[in-house]
Coordinates of N, CA, C and O in Angstrom, one line a residue:
M1 N 71.8 105.0 95.1 CA 72.9 106.0 95.5 C 73.2 105.6 96.9 O 74.6 105.6 97.2
G2 N 72.4 105.1 97.8 CA 72.9 104.6 99.1 C 74.0 103.4 99.0 O 74.7 103.4 99.7
R3 N 73.6 102.7 97.9 CA 74.6 101.7 97.6 C 76.0 102.1 97.3 O 76.9 101.5 97.8
I4 N 76.1 103.2 96.5 CA 77.3 103.7 96.3 C 78.0 104.4 97.4 O 79.3 103.9 97.7
G5 N 77.2 104.9 98.4 CA 77.9 105.4 99.6 C 78.4 104.1 100.5 O 79.5 104.4 101.1
M6 N 77.7 103.2 100.6 CA 78.0 102.0 101.3 C 79.3 101.5 100.9 O 80.1 101.0 101.5
K7 N 79.5 101.4 99.6 CA 80.7 100.8 98.9 C 81.9 101.7 99.5 O 83.1 101.3 99.4
W8 N 81.7 103.0 99.3 CA 82.8 103.9 99.7 C 83.6 103.6 101.3 O 84.6 103.6 101.4
F9 N 82.6 103.0 101.8 CA 83.0 102.8 103.3 C 83.1 101.2 103.5 O 83.3 100.8 104.6
S10 N 83.1 100.7 102.6 CA 83.3 99.2 102.8 C 84.5 98.7 103.2 O 85.7 99.4 102.8
K11 N 84.8 97.9 104.0 CA 86.1 97.3 104.5 C 86.6 96.1 103.5 O 87.5 95.5 103.9
N12 N 85.7 95.8 102.6 CA 86.2 94.8 101.6 C 87.7 95.0 101.2 O 87.7 96.1 100.6
K13 N 88.4 94.2 101.2 CA 89.8 94.2 100.8 C 90.0 94.4 99.3 O 90.9 94.9 98.6
K14 N 89.1 93.8 98.6 CA 88.9 93.9 97.1 C 89.0 95.5 96.6 O 89.4 95.9 95.7
D15 N 88.1 96.3 97.3 CA 88.0 97.6 96.8 C 89.2 98.4 97.2 O 89.4 99.4 96.4
N16 N 90.3 97.9 97.8 CA 91.5 98.5 97.9 C 92.5 98.1 97.0 O 93.5 98.6 96.8
Q17 N 92.2 97.3 96.2 CA 93.3 96.7 95.2 C 93.0 97.7 93.9 O 91.9 98.4 93.5
I18 N 94.2 97.8 93.2 CA 94.2 98.5 92.0 C 93.4 97.9 91.0 O 93.2 96.6 91.1
P19 N 92.8 98.7 90.1 CA 92.1 98.0 89.0 C 93.1 97.2 87.9 O 94.2 97.6 87.9
S20 N 92.5 96.4 87.3 CA 93.4 95.8 86.2 C 93.8 96.8 85.2 O 92.9 97.6 85.1
P21 N 94.8 96.7 84.6 CA 95.0 97.8 83.5 C 94.0 98.0 82.5 O 93.7 99.1 82.1
A22 N 93.3 97.0 82.2 CA 92.3 97.1 81.3 C 91.1 98.0 81.6 O 90.2 98.5 80.8
D23 N 91.0 98.2 82.9 CA 89.9 99.0 83.7 C 90.4 100.4 84.0 O 89.7 101.2 84.6
M24 N 91.7 100.8 83.8 CA 92.3 102.0 84.3 C 91.9 103.2 83.5 O 91.6 103.0 82.3
T25 N 91.5 104.1 84.2 CA 91.4 105.5 83.5 C 92.7 106.1 82.7 O 93.8 105.4 83.0
P26 N 92.6 107.0 81.9 CA 93.8 107.5 81.2 C 94.9 107.8 82.4 O 96.0 107.5 82.0
L27 N 94.4 108.7 83.3 CA 95.4 109.1 84.2 C 96.1 108.0 85.1 O 97.2 108.0 85.3
Q28 N 95.3 107.1 85.2 CA 95.7 105.8 86.1 C 96.8 105.2 85.3 O 97.8 104.8 85.7
A29 N 96.4 105.0 84.0 CA 97.3 104.4 83.1 C 98.8 105.1 83.0 O 99.8 104.3 83.1
V30 N 98.6 106.2 82.8 CA 99.7 107.0 82.5 C 100.7 107.1 83.9 O 101.7 107.0 83.7
T31 N 99.8 107.2 85.0 CA 100.7 107.2 86.3 C 101.1 106.0 86.5 O 102.4 106.0 87.0
H32 N 100.7 104.9 86.3 CA 101.1 103.5 86.3 C 102.4 103.3 85.6 O 103.5 102.7 85.9
L33 N 102.4 103.7 84.3 CA 103.5 103.8 83.3 C 104.8 104.5 84.0 O 105.8 104.1 84.2
C34 N 104.4 105.9 84.4 CA 105.5 106.6 85.2 C 106.0 105.9 86.3 O 107.1 106.1 86.6
A35 N 105.2 105.3 87.0 CA 105.5 104.6 88.4 C 106.6 103.3 87.9 O 107.4 103.2 88.5
C36 N 106.3 102.7 86.9 CA 107.3 101.5 86.3 C 108.5 102.1 85.9 O 109.5 101.3 86.5
I37 N 108.5 103.2 85.3 CA 109.9 103.8 85.1 C 110.4 104.3 86.4 O 111.6 103.9 86.7
Q38 N 109.6 104.9 87.3 CA 110.5 105.5 88.5 C 111.0 104.3 89.3 O 112.2 104.6 89.9
L39 N 110.3 103.3 89.4 CA 110.6 102.2 90.4 C 111.6 101.0 89.6 O 111.9 100.0 90.3
S40 N 111.5 101.1 88.3 CA 112.4 100.3 87.7 C 113.9 100.0 88.2 O 114.5 98.9 88.1
D41 N 114.3 101.1 88.8 CA 115.7 101.1 89.3 C 115.7 101.0 90.8 O 116.7 101.0 91.4
G42 N 114.5 100.6 91.4 CA 114.3 100.4 92.9 C 114.1 101.6 93.7 O 114.0 101.5 94.9
D43 N 113.9 102.6 93.0 CA 114.0 103.9 93.9 C 113.2 105.0 93.0 O 113.5 105.3 91.9
A44 N 112.3 105.8 93.9 CA 111.7 107.0 93.2 C 112.0 108.2 94.1 O 111.8 108.0 95.2
N45 N 112.6 109.0 93.5 CA 113.1 110.1 94.2 C 112.2 111.4 93.9 O 111.2 111.4 93.2
F46 N 112.4 112.6 94.6 CA 111.6 113.9 94.6 C 111.7 114.2 93.1 O 110.5 114.7 92.7
E47 N 112.7 114.4 92.3 CA 112.9 114.9 91.1 C 112.0 114.0 90.0 O 111.2 114.7 89.2
E48 N 111.9 112.7 90.2 CA 111.2 111.9 89.5 C 109.5 112.2 89.8 O 108.8 112.3 88.8
K49 N 109.2 112.4 91.0 CA 108.0 112.7 91.2 C 107.6 114.0 90.8 O 106.3 114.1 90.1
K50 N 108.3 114.9 90.7 CA 108.2 116.3 90.2 C 107.9 116.1 88.8 O 106.9 116.8 88.1
A51 N 108.7 115.4 88.1 CA 108.6 115.2 86.6 C 107.4 114.6 86.3 O 106.7 115.0 85.3
W52 N 107.0 113.4 87.1 CA 105.6 112.8 86.8 C 104.6 113.9 87.0 O 103.7 113.9 86.0
L53 N 104.5 114.8 88.1 CA 103.4 115.6 88.3 C 103.5 116.7 87.3 O 102.2 117.0 86.7
N54 N 104.4 117.2 86.6 CA 104.7 118.2 85.5 C 104.0 117.6 84.3 O 103.2 118.1 83.8
G55 N 104.5 116.2 84.2 CA 103.9 115.6 83.0 C 102.3 115.4 83.0 O 101.8 115.7 82.0
V56 N 101.7 114.8 84.0 CA 100.5 114.7 83.9 C 99.6 115.9 83.8 O 98.5 116.1 83.5
S57 N 100.1 116.9 84.5 CA 99.5 118.3 84.4 C 99.5 118.9 83.1 O 98.4 119.5 82.4
K58 N 100.5 118.5 82.3 CA 100.3 118.8 80.7 C 99.4 118.0 79.9 O 98.8 118.3 79.0
L59 N 99.4 116.6 80.3 CA 98.8 115.9 79.5 C 97.3 115.7 80.0 O 96.4 115.6 78.9
F60 N 96.9 116.1 81.1 CA 95.6 116.1 81.7 C 95.4 117.5 82.6 O 95.4 117.4 83.6
P61 N 95.3 118.7 81.7 CA 95.2 119.8 82.5 C 94.2 119.8 83.5 O 94.3 120.8 84.6
S62 N 93.0 119.4 83.5 CA 92.0 119.6 84.5 C 92.0 118.3 85.8 O 90.9 118.1 86.2
F63 N 93.2 117.5 85.7 CA 93.3 116.6 86.6 C 93.1 117.0 88.1 O 93.7 118.2 88.3
S64 N 92.8 116.1 88.9 CA 92.9 116.2 90.4 C 94.2 115.9 91.0 O 94.5 114.5 90.7
E65 N 95.0 116.6 91.4 CA 96.3 116.3 92.1 C 96.2 115.4 93.2 O 96.9 114.4 93.4
E66 N 95.2 115.4 93.9 CA 95.0 114.5 95.1 C 94.5 113.2 94.5 O 95.1 112.0 95.0
R67 N 93.7 113.0 93.4 CA 93.4 111.7 92.8 C 94.6 111.2 92.3 O 94.9 110.0 92.3
A68 N 95.4 111.9 91.5 CA 96.7 111.4 90.8 C 97.6 110.9 91.9 O 98.2 109.9 91.6
D69 N 97.7 111.6 92.9 CA 98.6 111.1 94.0 C 98.2 109.8 94.6 O 99.1 109.0 94.8
K70 N 96.9 109.6 94.7 CA 96.5 108.3 95.3 C 96.8 107.2 94.1 O 97.3 106.1 94.6
F71 N 96.5 107.7 93.0 CA 96.8 106.7 91.7 C 98.6 106.3 92.0 O 98.8 105.1 91.8
L72 N 99.4 107.3 92.2 CA 100.7 107.1 92.1 C 101.1 106.2 93.4 O 101.7 105.2 93.3
N73 N 100.3 106.3 94.5 CA 100.8 105.7 95.6 C 100.4 104.2 95.6 O 101.1 103.3 95.9
E74 N 98.9 103.8 94.9 CA 98.7 102.7 94.6 C 99.7 102.0 93.7 O 99.8 100.8 93.8
A75 N 100.1 102.6 92.5 CA 101.1 102.0 91.8 C 102.3 101.6 92.3 O 102.9 100.5 92.2
H76 N 102.9 102.5 93.3 CA 104.2 102.2 93.9 C 103.8 101.1 95.0 O 104.9 100.2 94.7
V77 N 102.8 101.0 95.5 CA 102.7 99.7 96.4 C 102.6 98.5 95.5 O 103.2 97.4 95.9
H78 N 101.9 98.5 94.4 CA 101.6 97.2 93.5 C 103.1 97.0 92.9 O 103.5 95.8 93.0
I79 N 103.8 98.1 92.4 CA 104.9 97.7 91.8 C 106.1 97.4 92.7 O 107.0 96.4 92.5
N80 N 106.1 97.9 93.8 CA 107.2 97.6 95.0 C 106.9 96.0 95.4 O 107.9 95.5 95.9
N81 N 105.7 95.5 95.3 CA 105.5 94.1 95.7 C 105.5 93.0 94.4 O 105.2 91.9 94.4
S82 N 106.3 93.7 93.2 CA 106.4 93.0 92.2 C 108.0 92.5 91.7 O 108.6 93.3 92.2
N83 N 108.0 91.3 91.2 CA 109.4 91.1 90.9 C 109.6 91.7 89.5 O 108.7 92.3 88.9
H84 N 110.8 91.6 88.7 CA 111.1 92.2 87.6 C 110.3 91.9 86.5 O 109.7 92.6 85.6
K85 N 109.9 90.5 86.6 CA 109.1 89.8 85.3 C 107.8 90.4 85.5 O 107.2 90.7 84.6
D86 N 107.3 90.5 86.7 CA 105.9 91.1 86.8 C 105.8 92.6 86.6 O 104.7 93.0 85.9
L87 N 107.1 93.2 86.7 CA 106.9 94.7 86.3 C 106.8 94.7 84.9 O 106.2 95.7 84.4
I88 N 107.7 94.0 84.3 CA 107.5 94.0 82.6 C 106.1 93.7 82.4 O 105.6 94.4 81.1
A89 N 105.6 92.7 82.7 CA 104.3 92.3 82.4 C 103.3 93.4 82.7 O 102.4 93.7 81.8
H90 N 103.3 94.1 83.8 CA 102.5 95.1 84.2 C 102.7 96.2 83.1 O 101.7 96.8 82.8
T91 N 103.8 96.5 82.9 CA 104.1 97.8 82.1 C 103.5 97.5 80.8 O 103.0 98.2 80.2
E92 N 103.6 96.3 80.1 CA 103.1 96.1 78.9 C 101.6 96.1 78.9 O 100.8 96.5 78.1
M93 N 100.9 95.6 79.9 CA 99.5 95.5 80.2 C 99.1 97.0 80.1 O 98.1 97.7 79.5
V94 N 99.7 97.8 80.9 CA 99.6 99.5 81.0 C 99.7 100.2 79.6 O 98.8 100.9 79.1
L95 N 100.6 99.7 78.9 CA 100.9 100.4 77.6 C 99.7 100.0 76.7 O 99.4 100.7 75.6
E96 N 99.3 98.8 76.9 CA 98.2 98.4 75.8 C 96.9 99.1 76.1 O 96.2 99.7 75.3
R97 N 96.7 99.5 77.6 CA 95.6 100.2 78.0 C 95.8 101.7 77.3 O 94.8 102.4 77.1
I98 N 97.0 102.3 77.5 CA 97.4 103.6 76.9 C 97.0 103.8 75.4 O 96.4 104.7 75.1
K99 N 97.3 102.7 74.7 CA 96.9 102.7 73.2 C 95.2 102.8 73.1 O 94.9 103.7 72.2
E100 N 94.7 102.4 74.0 CA 93.1 102.2 73.9 C 92.5 103.6 74.4 O 91.5 104.0 73.6
V101 N 92.9 104.2 75.4 CA 92.5 105.4 76.0 C 93.0 106.7 75.7 O 92.3 107.5 75.8
L102 N 94.3 106.7 75.3 CA 94.7 108.1 74.6 C 94.6 108.4 73.1 O 94.8 107.3 72.4
S103 N 94.5 109.5 73.0 CA 94.5 109.7 71.4 C 96.1 109.7 71.0 O 96.9 109.8 71.7
T104 N 96.2 109.8 69.7 CA 97.5 109.9 69.0 C 98.5 111.1 69.5 O 99.6 110.9 69.9
D105 N 97.6 112.1 69.7 CA 98.3 113.4 69.9 C 98.9 113.2 71.5 O 99.9 113.7 71.8
Q106 N 97.9 112.6 72.3 CA 98.3 112.4 73.9 C 99.5 111.4 73.7 O 100.5 111.5 74.6
I107 N 99.5 110.5 73.2 CA 100.7 109.5 73.1 C 101.9 110.3 72.5 O 102.9 110.0 73.1
S108 N 101.8 111.1 71.6 CA 103.1 111.9 71.1 C 103.4 112.7 72.3 O 104.7 112.8 72.3
G109 N 102.5 113.3 72.9 CA 102.8 114.1 74.2 C 103.5 113.4 75.4 O 104.2 114.0 76.2
L110 N 103.6 111.9 75.3 CA 104.3 111.3 76.2 C 105.7 111.3 76.1 O 106.4 111.1 77.0
E111 N 106.1 111.5 74.7 CA 107.6 111.5 74.6 C 108.4 112.3 75.4 O 109.2 111.9 76.1
P112 N 108.1 113.6 75.4 CA 108.9 114.6 76.3 C 108.7 114.3 77.8 O 109.6 114.3 78.5
I113 N 107.5 114.0 78.1 CA 107.1 113.8 79.4 C 107.9 112.5 80.1 O 108.5 112.4 81.1
L114 N 108.0 111.4 79.2 CA 108.8 110.4 79.6 C 110.3 110.5 79.8 O 111.1 109.9 80.5
K115 N 110.8 111.2 78.8 CA 112.1 111.6 78.7 C 112.6 112.3 79.9 O 113.6 111.9 80.6
D116 N 111.8 113.3 80.2 CA 112.0 114.2 81.4 C 112.0 113.2 82.7 O 112.9 113.4 83.7
L117 N 111.1 112.3 82.7 CA 111.0 111.4 83.8 C 112.4 110.6 84.1 O 112.9 110.4 85.1
V118 N 112.7 109.8 82.8 CA 113.8 109.0 82.9 C 115.2 109.8 83.3 O 116.0 109.4 84.1
E119 N 115.2 110.9 82.7 CA 116.4 111.7 82.9 C 116.2 112.7 84.3 O 117.1 113.4 84.6
A120 N 115.2 112.7 85.0 CA 115.0 113.5 86.3 C 116.0 113.4 87.3 O 116.3 114.5 88.0
D121 N 116.4 112.3 87.5 CA 117.6 112.4 88.8 C 119.0 112.4 88.3 O 119.8 112.2 89.0
G122 N 119.0 112.8 87.0 CA 120.4 112.9 86.5 C 121.2 111.7 86.1 O 122.4 111.8 85.7
I123 N 120.7 110.5 86.4 CA 121.4 109.3 86.1 C 120.3 108.4 85.3 O 119.1 108.0 85.8
V124 N 120.6 107.9 84.2 CA 119.7 107.0 83.3 C 120.4 105.6 83.6 O 121.3 105.4 83.1
M125 N 119.5 104.8 84.2 CA 119.7 103.5 84.6 C 119.4 102.4 83.5 O 118.4 102.7 82.6
T126 N 120.2 101.4 83.3 CA 119.7 100.4 82.2 C 118.3 100.0 82.5 O 117.6 99.8 81.3
S127 N 117.7 99.7 83.8 CA 116.4 99.3 84.0 C 115.5 100.3 83.3 O 114.4 100.1 82.8
E128 N 115.8 101.5 83.5 CA 114.8 102.6 83.0 C 114.8 102.6 81.3 O 113.8 102.9 80.8
V129 N 115.9 102.5 81.0 CA 116.2 102.4 79.5 C 115.4 101.2 79.0 O 114.6 101.2 77.9
E130 N 115.4 100.1 79.6 CA 114.5 98.9 79.2 C 113.2 99.1 79.2 O 112.4 98.8 78.2
I131 N 112.5 99.7 80.2 CA 111.1 100.4 80.3 C 110.8 101.3 79.0 O 110.0 101.2 78.3
A132 N 111.8 102.2 78.9 CA 111.6 103.0 77.8 C 111.7 102.5 76.4 O 110.8 102.9 75.6
D133 N 112.6 101.4 76.2 CA 112.4 100.6 74.9 C 111.0 99.8 74.7 O 110.4 100.0 73.6
L134 N 110.6 99.3 75.9 CA 109.1 98.8 75.9 C 108.1 99.7 75.3 O 107.3 99.7 74.5
V135 N 108.3 101.1 76.0 CA 107.2 102.1 75.6 C 107.4 102.4 74.2 O 106.5 102.5 73.4
E136 N 108.8 102.7 73.8 CA 109.0 103.0 72.4 C 108.3 101.9 71.4 O 107.7 102.3 70.3
N137 N 108.6 100.7 71.7 CA 108.1 99.7 70.7 C 106.6 99.5 70.9 O 106.1 99.1 69.8
H138 N 106.0 99.7 71.9 CA 104.4 99.4 72.1 C 103.7 100.6 71.5 O 102.6 100.4 71.0
L139 N 104.1 101.8 71.8 CA 103.7 103.0 71.3 C 104.0 103.8 70.2 O 103.6 104.6 69.6
S140 N 105.1 103.3 69.6 CA 105.7 103.6 68.3 C 106.1 105.1 68.6 O 105.7 106.1 67.6
I141 N 106.7 105.5 69.5 CA 107.1 106.8 69.8 C 108.6 106.8 70.0 O 109.3 105.5 70.1
N142 N 109.4 107.9 70.1 CA 110.9 107.9 70.1 C 111.2 108.8 71.4 O 110.9 110.0 71.5
I143 N 111.5 108.3 72.5 CA 111.8 109.0 73.8 C 113.0 109.8 73.7 O 113.2 110.6 74.6
N144 N 114.1 109.6 72.9 CA 115.2 110.1 72.8 C 116.0 110.3 74.2 O 116.6 111.4 74.6
I145 N 116.2 109.2 74.8 CA 116.9 109.2 76.1 C 118.6 109.3 75.7 O 118.8 108.7 74.6
N146 N 119.3 110.0 76.5 CA 120.6 109.9 76.1 C 121.4 108.6 76.7 O 121.9 108.7 77.8
K147 N 121.3 107.9 75.6 CA 122.0 106.5 76.0 C 123.3 106.5 76.0 O 124.2 105.6 76.6
N148 N 124.0 107.5 75.4 CA 125.5 107.9 75.7 C 126.0 107.8 77.0 O 127.1 107.4 77.5
E149 N 125.3 108.3 78.0 CA 125.5 108.9 79.1 C 125.6 107.3 79.9 O 126.3 107.1 80.7
I150 N 124.7 106.3 79.5 CA 124.9 105.0 80.1 C 126.1 104.3 79.7 O 126.8 103.9 80.5
A151 N 126.6 104.4 78.4 CA 127.8 103.8 77.9 C 128.7 104.4 78.5 O 129.8 103.9 79.1
A152 N 128.9 105.8 78.9 CA 130.0 106.4 79.7 C 130.1 106.1 81.0 O 131.2 105.8 81.5
A153 N 129.0 105.9 81.7 CA 128.9 105.5 83.2 C 129.4 104.0 83.2 O 130.2 103.7 84.0
R154 N 129.0 103.1 82.3 CA 129.6 101.9 82.3 C 131.1 101.8 82.1 O 131.9 101.0 82.6
E155 N 131.5 102.6 81.2 CA 133.2 102.8 80.9 C 133.9 103.2 82.3 O 134.6 102.8 82.5
R156 N 133.1 104.3 82.9 CA 133.6 104.7 84.2 C 133.9 103.7 85.1 O 134.8 103.6 85.9
K157 N 132.6 103.0 85.4 CA 132.7 101.8 86.2 C 133.8 100.8 86.1 O 134.5 100.2 86.7
R158 N 133.8 100.4 84.6 CA 134.8 99.5 84.2 C 136.3 99.8 84.6 O 137.2 99.2 85.2
Q159 N 136.7 101.1 84.3 CA 137.9 101.8 84.6 C 138.1 101.6 86.0 O 139.2 101.3 86.5
R160 N 137.1 102.1 87.0 CA 137.3 102.2 88.3 C 137.6 100.6 88.9 O 138.4 100.4 89.7
K161 N 136.9 99.6 88.2 CA 137.1 98.2 88.7 C 138.4 97.8 88.5 O 139.1 97.1 89.0
L162 N 138.9 98.3 87.2 CA 140.4 98.0 86.7 C 141.5 98.5 87.7 O 142.2 97.9 88.2
K163 N 141.2 99.9 88.0 CA 142.1 100.5 89.1 C 142.1 99.8 90.3 O 143.1 99.5 91.1
E164 N 140.9 99.4 90.8 CA 140.8 98.7 92.1 C 141.6 97.1 91.9 O 142.2 97.0 93.0
Q165 N 141.2 96.6 91.0 CA 141.8 95.3 90.9 C 143.4 95.5 90.9 O 144.4 94.6 91.6
E166 N 143.9 96.4 90.0 CA 145.5 96.8 90.0 C 145.9 97.2 91.4 O 146.8 96.7 91.8
L167 N 145.1 97.9 92.2 CA 145.7 98.3 93.6 C 145.6 97.0 94.3 O 146.6 96.8 95.1
Q168 N 144.7 96.2 94.4 CA 144.7 94.7 95.1 C 145.9 94.0 94.8 O 146.5 93.3 95.4
D169 N 146.0 93.8 93.2 CA 147.3 93.2 93.0 C 148.4 93.6 93.4 O 149.3 92.9 93.9
L170 N 148.6 95.0 93.6 CA 149.8 95.6 94.0 C 149.9 95.2 95.4 O 151.1 94.9 95.9
K171 N 148.9 95.3 96.3 CA 149.0 95.0 97.7 C 149.4 93.6 97.8 O 150.1 93.3 98.7
N172 N 148.7 92.8 97.0 CA 149.2 91.3 97.2 C 150.7 91.0 97.0 O 151.3 90.2 97.7
E173 N 151.0 91.7 95.9 CA 152.5 91.5 95.6 C 153.4 92.2 96.6 O 154.4 91.4 97.1
V174 N 153.0 93.2 97.2 CA 153.7 93.9 98.4 C 153.6 92.9 99.5 O 154.9 92.7 100.3
S175 N 152.7 92.3 99.9 CA 152.3 91.4 101.0 C 153.4 90.0 100.7 O 154.0 89.5 101.9
E176 N 153.5 89.7 99.4 CA 154.2 88.5 99.2 C 155.7 88.8 99.5 O 156.4 88.0 99.8
I177 N 156.2 90.0 99.0 CA 157.3 90.4 99.2 C 157.8 90.7 100.6 O 159.0 90.1 101.0
K178 N 157.0 91.1 101.4 CA 157.1 91.2 102.8 C 157.1 89.9 103.5 O 158.1 89.5 104.4
E179 N 156.6 88.8 103.2 CA 156.7 87.4 103.7 C 157.9 87.0 103.2 O 158.7 86.3 103.9
L180 N 158.4 87.0 101.9 CA 159.9 86.3 101.6 C 160.8 87.1 102.4 O 161.9 86.5 102.7
L181 N 160.8 88.5 102.7 CA 161.8 89.1 103.4 C 161.8 88.6 104.8 O 162.8 88.5 105.3
V182 N 160.6 88.4 105.3 CA 160.6 87.7 106.7 C 161.3 86.4 106.8 O 162.0 86.0 107.5
K183 N 161.1 85.5 105.8 CA 161.4 84.4 105.6 C 163.1 84.4 105.5 O 163.8 83.7 106.0
L184 N 163.5 85.2 104.6 CA 165.0 85.4 104.3 C 165.6 86.1 105.7 O 166.8 85.2 106.1
I185 N 165.0 86.8 106.4 CA 165.7 87.4 107.7 C 165.6 86.2 108.7 O 166.6 85.9 109.3
E186 N 164.8 85.4 108.7 CA 164.7 84.1 109.8 C 165.6 83.3 109.4 O 166.3 82.5 110.4
K187 N 166.0 82.8 108.3 CA 167.0 82.0 107.7 C 168.5 82.4 108.2 O 169.3 81.6 108.4
Q188 N 168.6 83.8 108.2 CA 169.9 84.2 108.5 C 170.2 84.0 110.0 O 170.1 83.9 111.1

């Protein structure tokens, strides 16, 4: 028992590292998956954290919020230090762990939790859909994200860029006309 107490106070940097996904508890694995979704677009906001907290409280009714917060912070540090390729690889390893440690009912229970998480900030980003697609493929669940919103946002962006280009073209033409007028006046 003294050995465990000593480990708690150890300054060994290895103790501060997150466990590999193969060694994660169910709460850790689900928290890491949620963090992957939260940070896939480069930012985790209050609404997403609230959606995560609501989700884990439904999935693990007797969880410790302090412990879960610690797992979320660890996940955020790890993911923020990862590139996109590493994020995808980490997500896939976490999904494999989830298949090992959660029951079929718990995995099915992830569907509405992850949907709420992806849609929590009101904007569904392509990067979030990419992670959601990984989840659907690995866990054989359907998250039912409103992908029409993404298509509509892309169309709005395309239309805005077209208008910006038309405005720039018009400005360029007006500048050319001004230059021609100045040259014409100088010739007279």
